C-alpha positions as a printed NumPy array, in Angstrom:
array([[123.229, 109.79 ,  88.73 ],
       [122.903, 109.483,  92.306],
       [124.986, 111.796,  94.708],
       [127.879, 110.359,  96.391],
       [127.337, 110.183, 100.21 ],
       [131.383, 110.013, 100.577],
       [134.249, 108.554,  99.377],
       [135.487, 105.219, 100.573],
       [138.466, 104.017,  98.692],
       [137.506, 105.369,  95.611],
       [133.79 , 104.237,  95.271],
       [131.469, 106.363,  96.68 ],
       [129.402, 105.178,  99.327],
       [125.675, 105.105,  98.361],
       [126.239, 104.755,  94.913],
       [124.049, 102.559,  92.782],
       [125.494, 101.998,  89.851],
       [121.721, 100.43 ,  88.688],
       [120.118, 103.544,  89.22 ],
       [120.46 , 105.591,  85.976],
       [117.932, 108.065,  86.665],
       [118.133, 109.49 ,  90.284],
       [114.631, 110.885,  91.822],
       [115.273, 114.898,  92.178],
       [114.745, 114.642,  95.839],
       [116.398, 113.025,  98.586],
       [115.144, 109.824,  99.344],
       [113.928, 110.252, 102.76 ],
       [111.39 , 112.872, 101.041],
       [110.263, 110.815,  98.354],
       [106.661, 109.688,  98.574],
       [106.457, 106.001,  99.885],
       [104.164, 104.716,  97.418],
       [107.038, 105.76 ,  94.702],
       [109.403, 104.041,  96.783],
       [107.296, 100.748,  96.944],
       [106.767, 101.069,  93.045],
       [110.418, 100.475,  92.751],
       [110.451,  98.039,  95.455],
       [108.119,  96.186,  93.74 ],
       [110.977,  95.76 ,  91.041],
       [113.577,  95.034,  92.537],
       [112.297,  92.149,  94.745],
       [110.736,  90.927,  91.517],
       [114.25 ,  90.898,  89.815],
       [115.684,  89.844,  93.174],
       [113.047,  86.854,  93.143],
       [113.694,  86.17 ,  89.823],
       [117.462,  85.452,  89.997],
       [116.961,  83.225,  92.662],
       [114.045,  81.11 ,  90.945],
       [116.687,  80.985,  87.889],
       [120.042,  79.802,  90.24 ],
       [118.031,  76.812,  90.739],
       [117.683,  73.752,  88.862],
       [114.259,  73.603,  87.362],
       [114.078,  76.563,  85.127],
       [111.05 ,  75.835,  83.465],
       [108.809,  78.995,  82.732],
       [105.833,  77.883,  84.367],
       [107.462,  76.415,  87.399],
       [109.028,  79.309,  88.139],
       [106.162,  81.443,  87.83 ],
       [104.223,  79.648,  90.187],
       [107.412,  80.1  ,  92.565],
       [107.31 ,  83.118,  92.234],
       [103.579,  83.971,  92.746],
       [104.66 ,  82.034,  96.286],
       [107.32 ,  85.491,  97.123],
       [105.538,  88.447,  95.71 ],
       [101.62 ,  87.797,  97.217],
       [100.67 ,  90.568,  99.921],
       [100.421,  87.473, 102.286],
       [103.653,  86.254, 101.746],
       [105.756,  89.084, 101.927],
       [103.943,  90.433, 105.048],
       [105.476,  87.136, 106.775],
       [108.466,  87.898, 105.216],
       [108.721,  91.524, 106.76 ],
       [107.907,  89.998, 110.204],
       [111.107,  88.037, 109.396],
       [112.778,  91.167, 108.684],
       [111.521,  93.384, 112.096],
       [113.914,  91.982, 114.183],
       [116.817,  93.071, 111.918],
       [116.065,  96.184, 110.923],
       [117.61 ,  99.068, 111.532],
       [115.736, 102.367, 113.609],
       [115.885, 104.014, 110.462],
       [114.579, 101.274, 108.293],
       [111.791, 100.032, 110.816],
       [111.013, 103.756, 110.287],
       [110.854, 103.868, 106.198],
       [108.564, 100.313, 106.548],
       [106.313, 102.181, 109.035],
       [106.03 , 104.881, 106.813],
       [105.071, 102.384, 103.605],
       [102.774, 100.312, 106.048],
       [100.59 , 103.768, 106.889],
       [100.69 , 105.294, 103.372],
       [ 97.396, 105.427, 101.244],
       [ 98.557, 103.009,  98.361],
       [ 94.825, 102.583,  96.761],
       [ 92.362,  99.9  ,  97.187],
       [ 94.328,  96.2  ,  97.726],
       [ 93.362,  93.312,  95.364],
       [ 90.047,  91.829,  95.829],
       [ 92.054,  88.667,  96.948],
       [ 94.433,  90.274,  99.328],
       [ 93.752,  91.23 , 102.697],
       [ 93.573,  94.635, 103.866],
       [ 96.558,  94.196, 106.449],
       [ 98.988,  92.431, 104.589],
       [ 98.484,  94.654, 101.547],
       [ 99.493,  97.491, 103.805],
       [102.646,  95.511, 105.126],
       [103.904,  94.39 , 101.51 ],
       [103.915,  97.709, 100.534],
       [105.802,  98.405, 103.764],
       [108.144,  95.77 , 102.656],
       [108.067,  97.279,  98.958],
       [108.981, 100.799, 100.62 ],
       [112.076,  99.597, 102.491],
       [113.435,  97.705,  99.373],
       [112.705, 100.469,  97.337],
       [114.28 , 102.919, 100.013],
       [117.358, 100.848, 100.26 ],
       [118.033, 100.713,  96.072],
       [117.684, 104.682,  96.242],
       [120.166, 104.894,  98.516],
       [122.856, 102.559,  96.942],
       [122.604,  99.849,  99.988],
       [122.376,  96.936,  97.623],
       [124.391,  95.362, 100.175],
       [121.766,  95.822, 102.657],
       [119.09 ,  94.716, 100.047],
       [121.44 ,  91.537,  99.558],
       [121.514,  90.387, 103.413],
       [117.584,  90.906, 103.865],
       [117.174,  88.732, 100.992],
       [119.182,  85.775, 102.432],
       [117.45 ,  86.498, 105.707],
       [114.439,  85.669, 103.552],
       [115.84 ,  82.474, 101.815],
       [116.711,  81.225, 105.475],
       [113.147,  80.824, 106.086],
       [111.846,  79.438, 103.179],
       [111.026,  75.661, 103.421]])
């Protein structure tokens, strides 16, 4: 169960009531490419409810919709989206992803924006260790602004 940061009428701030196993260390400590494992999830799932809130929810449509959010190319432009409304501390946590050693990139994804989506990865994951599904919530509409 994830520690409570403090109480705020009752609900304690930073909890995630999603996250049934809590890492043993702080989040700030925990290794970025276990933070973008997790952030690979949870913009999956977050991609996935969107695809399915809209009117064509046939399987193979929505795959290929989805193939359009989660390529390294695709969410690098989507953290350059982000930059500009990030927080210190979370332009810090996506730095941190970006320069990690995550392994060799897909043989059809460039260098560069395999290092950025698992920036992007790393902040998401970050934020859904730390409760801020809130925060996860408003970068995602930020995202769904700029889709055409």
């Amino acid at each position: 169960m994830m520690r409570p940061i403090e109480e705020n009428g009752g609900v304690p701030i930073g909890y995630n009531p999603l996250a049934l196993h809590a890492p043993p260390l702080k989040t700030g400590l925990i290794n970025p490419v276990v933070l973008a494992y997790m952030g690979d999830a949870v913009f999956e799932l977050l991609v996935r409810q969107y695809l399915i809130s809209l009117p064509n929810n046939k399987s193979h449509h929505m795959h290929k919709e989805a193939t359009k959010w989660v390529s390294a190319k695709a969410q690098r432009e989507l953290l350059e989206r982000w930059q500009p409304h990030l927080t210190e501390e979370e332009a810090d946590i996506a730095r941190r992803g970006r320069n990690t050693k995550s392994g060799s990139p897909p043989k059809n994804a460039d260098p560069a924006d395999y290092r950025m989506a698992t920036a992007l990865e790393c902040l998401v994951g970050y934020l859904y260790f730390e409760g801020r599904l809130e925060r996860i919530g408003e970068l995602f509409h930020i995202a769904l602004s700029g889709r055409k």
